mmCIF file of C-alpha atoms in Angstrom:
data_model
loop_
_atom_site.group_PDB
_atom_site.id
_atom_site.type_symbol
_atom_site.label_atom_id
_atom_site.label_comp_id
_atom_site.label_asym_id
_atom_site.label_seq_id
_atom_site.Cartn_x
_atom_site.Cartn_y
_atom_site.Cartn_z
ATOM 1 C CA MET A 658 135.536 103.519 118.679
ATOM 2 C CA PRO A 659 133.439 103.449 115.446
ATOM 3 C CA THR A 660 129.963 104.597 115.836
ATOM 4 C CA ASN A 661 126.860 104.040 113.561
ATOM 5 C CA LEU A 662 123.069 104.850 113.693
ATOM 6 C CA GLU A 663 120.796 102.014 112.935
ATOM 7 C CA ILE A 664 117.389 100.890 112.113
ATOM 8 C CA LYS A 665 115.966 97.422 111.466
ATOM 9 C CA LEU A 666 112.603 96.690 109.774
ATOM 10 C CA LYS A 667 110.625 93.551 108.722
ATOM 11 C CA LEU A 668 109.721 93.119 105.152
ATOM 12 C CA ASP A 669 107.253 90.998 103.250
ATOM 13 C CA SER A 670 109.168 91.394 100.159
ATOM 14 C CA PHE A 671 112.663 93.020 98.681
ATOM 15 C CA GLU A 672 111.268 93.998 95.364
ATOM 16 C CA GLU A 673 110.046 97.569 96.319
ATOM 17 C CA LYS A 674 113.260 98.395 98.045
ATOM 18 C CA LEU A 675 115.268 97.101 95.403
ATOM 19 C CA GLN A 676 113.712 99.485 92.869
ATOM 20 C CA LEU A 677 114.245 102.509 95.152
ATOM 21 C CA LEU A 678 117.820 101.577 95.790
ATOM 22 C CA LYS A 679 118.313 101.420 91.882
ATOM 23 C CA LYS A 680 116.733 104.674 91.615
ATOM 24 C CA ILE A 681 118.954 106.548 94.177
ATOM 25 C CA GLY A 682 122.075 105.004 92.801
ATOM 26 C CA ALA A 683 122.797 102.846 95.736
ATOM 27 C CA LYS A 684 125.626 100.379 94.787
ATOM 28 C CA GLN A 685 125.254 96.535 95.397
ATOM 29 C CA THR A 686 128.629 95.540 96.567
ATOM 30 C CA GLN A 687 128.123 92.050 97.490
ATOM 31 C CA ILE A 688 126.116 88.984 98.713
ATOM 32 C CA LEU A 689 127.284 87.782 101.988
ATOM 33 C CA ASN A 690 126.566 84.361 103.430
ATOM 34 C CA GLN A 691 126.816 84.990 107.114
ATOM 35 C CA LYS A 692 126.579 82.966 110.419
ATOM 36 C CA ASP A 693 126.567 84.832 113.631
ATOM 37 C CA ILE A 694 127.414 82.811 116.864
ATOM 38 C CA TYR A 695 126.335 84.956 119.937
ATOM 39 C CA TYR A 696 128.185 84.348 123.325
ATOM 40 C CA ALA A 697 127.024 85.327 126.847
ATOM 41 C CA VAL A 698 128.721 88.517 128.047
ATOM 42 C CA PRO A 699 127.871 90.687 131.106
ATOM 43 C CA LYS A 700 127.395 93.748 129.016
ATOM 44 C CA GLY A 701 126.683 94.514 125.212
ATOM 45 C CA LEU A 702 126.596 91.827 122.594
ATOM 46 C CA LEU A 703 129.537 89.523 121.516
ATOM 47 C CA LYS A 704 129.395 87.564 118.257
ATOM 48 C CA LEU A 705 131.662 85.576 116.153
ATOM 49 C CA ARG A 706 130.645 86.199 112.490
ATOM 50 C CA THR A 707 131.844 83.871 109.775
ATOM 51 C CA GLU A 708 131.172 85.469 106.488
ATOM 52 C CA ASN A 709 132.529 83.878 103.151
ATOM 53 C CA LYS A 710 135.004 81.845 104.970
ATOM 54 C CA LYS A 711 136.430 84.797 107.127
ATOM 55 C CA SER A 712 135.918 85.137 110.900
ATOM 56 C CA THR A 713 135.740 88.373 112.826
ATOM 57 C CA LEU A 714 134.663 88.756 116.521
ATOM 58 C CA ILE A 715 132.311 91.709 116.982
ATOM 59 C CA PHE A 716 131.561 93.531 120.221
ATOM 60 C CA TYR A 717 128.964 96.287 120.353
ATOM 61 C CA ASN A 718 126.858 98.375 122.598
ATOM 62 C CA ARG A 719 123.581 99.624 121.599
ATOM 63 C CA GLU A 720 120.856 101.333 123.645
ATOM 64 C CA GLU A 721 117.616 99.713 122.314
ATOM 65 C CA LYS A 722 115.096 101.953 124.193
ATOM 66 C CA ARG A 723 116.303 105.408 123.033
ATOM 67 C CA LYS A 724 114.761 107.020 120.262
ATOM 68 C CA ARG A 725 117.877 106.715 118.077
ATOM 69 C CA ARG A 726 119.740 103.294 117.936
ATOM 70 C CA TRP A 727 123.437 104.829 118.286
ATOM 71 C CA SER A 728 125.900 101.662 118.192
ATOM 72 C CA GLU A 729 129.410 101.354 119.161
ATOM 73 C CA PHE A 730 131.244 98.556 117.994
ATOM 74 C CA TYR A 731 134.765 96.843 117.737
ATOM 75 C CA LEU A 732 136.075 94.406 115.243
ATOM 76 C CA LEU A 733 138.919 91.661 115.849
ATOM 77 C CA ASN A 734 139.633 89.670 112.477
ATOM 78 C CA ILE A 735 140.513 86.152 113.429
ATOM 79 C CA ASP A 736 142.993 84.031 111.598
ATOM 80 C CA ASP A 737 142.405 80.614 113.148
ATOM 81 C CA LYS A 738 140.392 78.186 111.004
ATOM 82 C CA ASN A 739 137.800 77.211 113.811
ATOM 83 C CA PRO A 740 137.559 80.020 116.443
ATOM 84 C CA SER A 741 134.019 78.879 117.591
ATOM 85 C CA SER A 742 135.592 75.736 119.214
ATOM 86 C CA PHE A 743 137.866 78.000 121.162
ATOM 87 C CA LEU A 744 135.070 80.704 122.135
ATOM 88 C CA LYS A 745 132.656 78.090 123.268
ATOM 89 C CA LYS A 746 135.228 76.853 125.951
ATOM 90 C CA ILE A 747 135.181 80.096 127.577
ATOM 91 C CA SER A 748 131.609 81.377 127.010
ATOM 92 C CA GLU A 749 128.121 79.858 126.623
ATOM 93 C CA VAL A 750 126.486 80.058 123.136
ATOM 94 C CA GLU A 751 123.230 81.997 123.221
ATOM 95 C CA ALA A 752 122.174 81.914 119.657
ATOM 96 C CA VAL A 753 123.214 81.102 116.229
ATOM 97 C CA VAL A 754 121.920 83.547 113.469
ATOM 98 C CA GLN A 755 122.239 82.575 109.550
ATOM 99 C CA LYS A 756 121.472 84.870 107.018
ATOM 100 C CA LYS A 757 121.948 85.798 103.224
ATOM 101 C CA ARG A 758 122.584 89.542 103.022
ATOM 102 C CA LYS A 759 122.642 91.818 99.979
ATOM 103 C CA LEU A 760 124.798 94.504 100.803
ATOM 104 C CA PHE A 761 124.254 98.091 99.296
ATOM 105 C CA LEU A 762 126.227 101.408 99.986
ATOM 106 C CA PHE A 763 125.019 104.751 99.849
ATOM 107 C CA ASN A 764 126.503 108.102 101.149
ATOM 108 C CA ASN A 765 128.341 106.093 104.149
ATOM 109 C CA THR A 766 125.231 104.120 104.697
ATOM 110 C CA ARG A 767 125.317 100.228 104.699
ATOM 111 C CA ILE A 768 121.939 99.093 103.543
ATOM 112 C CA HIS A 769 121.261 95.330 104.266
ATOM 113 C CA LEU A 770 118.610 93.242 102.709
ATOM 114 C CA ASP A 771 118.661 90.269 104.926
ATOM 115 C CA ASN A 772 117.023 86.859 104.399
ATOM 116 C CA VAL A 773 117.398 85.386 107.997
ATOM 117 C CA LYS A 774 116.943 81.582 108.555
ATOM 118 C CA GLY A 775 113.708 81.015 110.676
ATOM 119 C CA LEU A 776 112.770 84.902 111.111
ATOM 120 C CA GLY A 777 112.118 86.177 107.396
ATOM 121 C CA LYS A 778 113.195 89.118 105.374
ATOM 122 C CA PHE A 779 114.496 92.359 107.031
ATOM 123 C CA LEU A 780 115.987 95.676 105.892
ATOM 124 C CA GLU A 781 118.830 97.332 108.081
ATOM 125 C CA LEU A 782 120.328 100.639 107.539
ATOM 126 C CA GLU A 783 123.828 101.403 109.354
ATOM 127 C CA THR A 784 124.934 105.105 109.088
ATOM 128 C CA MET A 785 128.557 105.491 109.807
ATOM 129 C CA VAL A 786 129.656 108.552 111.847
ATOM 130 C CA VAL A 787 132.407 110.367 109.782
ATOM 131 C CA ASN A 788 131.675 114.142 110.407
ATOM 132 C CA GLY A 789 130.002 113.890 113.676
ATOM 133 C CA LYS A 790 126.531 112.804 115.017
ATOM 134 C CA PRO A 791 124.582 115.486 113.518
ATOM 135 C CA ASP A 792 125.831 114.740 109.902
ATOM 136 C CA ALA A 793 125.216 111.240 110.326
ATOM 137 C CA GLU A 794 121.615 111.725 111.462
ATOM 138 C CA LYS A 795 120.983 113.994 108.596
ATOM 139 C CA ARG A 796 122.204 111.321 105.913
ATOM 140 C CA PHE A 797 120.267 108.747 108.029
ATOM 141 C CA LYS A 798 117.004 110.565 107.668
ATOM 142 C CA GLU A 799 117.654 111.151 103.854
ATOM 143 C CA ILE A 800 117.983 107.479 103.398
ATOM 144 C CA ILE A 801 114.873 106.624 105.420
ATOM 145 C CA TYR A 802 113.005 109.124 103.195
ATOM 146 C CA PHE A 803 114.346 107.769 99.939
ATOM 147 C CA LEU A 804 113.448 104.250 100.877
ATOM 148 C CA LYS A 805 110.006 105.151 102.351
ATOM 149 C CA LEU A 806 110.699 103.520 105.668
ATOM 150 C CA ASP A 807 108.248 103.695 108.423
ATOM 151 C CA GLN A 808 110.128 104.388 111.601
ATOM 152 C CA SER A 809 107.420 103.526 113.791
ATOM 153 C CA LYS A 810 107.604 100.051 112.531
ATOM 154 C CA GLN A 811 111.554 99.677 113.685
ATOM 155 C CA ILE A 812 112.449 96.535 115.588
ATOM 156 C CA ARG A 813 114.494 97.328 118.534
ATOM 157 C CA LYS A 814 116.145 93.994 118.993
ATOM 158 C CA SER A 815 119.166 92.082 117.473
ATOM 159 C CA TYR A 816 118.721 88.970 115.471
ATOM 160 C CA ARG A 817 119.949 87.348 118.444
ATOM 161 C CA ASP A 818 117.076 88.596 120.689
ATOM 162 C CA LEU A 819 114.692 87.532 117.919
ATOM 163 C CA ILE A 820 116.096 83.980 117.634
ATOM 164 C CA ILE A 821 115.856 83.550 121.562
ATOM 165 C CA GLU A 822 112.329 84.762 121.397
ATOM 166 C CA LYS A 823 111.394 82.383 118.823
ATOM 167 C CA LYS A 824 112.874 79.488 120.736
ATOM 168 C CA THR A 825 110.990 80.338 123.841
ATOM 169 C CA LYS A 826 107.668 80.396 122.279
#
């Protein structure tokens, strides 16, 4: 099972972070138009991600209350043209998240600059565990330092949770 270490922060602007990413040599790989449909499940989170006309079912577990946000995830690529019509027959839709994501890569870390419809701008880091958790944590701390991120301001919720909270206000 793949595992990564994550952080999410709200931003007012991407400009400073774009300059820092350029300075450290992070490579922008693509711009992704993503739509995530979250479904009700008894444990963890399940979402159908449509990304540039490809669909992937993603299940993950993440403990939001711990100091570090380790996430275990599973991916299932789907060839069907409209998997959401099938999935909504077997599970309730909890939230829909639409975002434009600029994806950068640096030292086995995915850096996302997300513009999320209805929520604003965010930065997410996902550092993959490739040589054990201590190595991932070291690389994670380095990118946090390089990007001048304030970990005390991290958001310990998924975009799903933020969308649901916004609907209930």
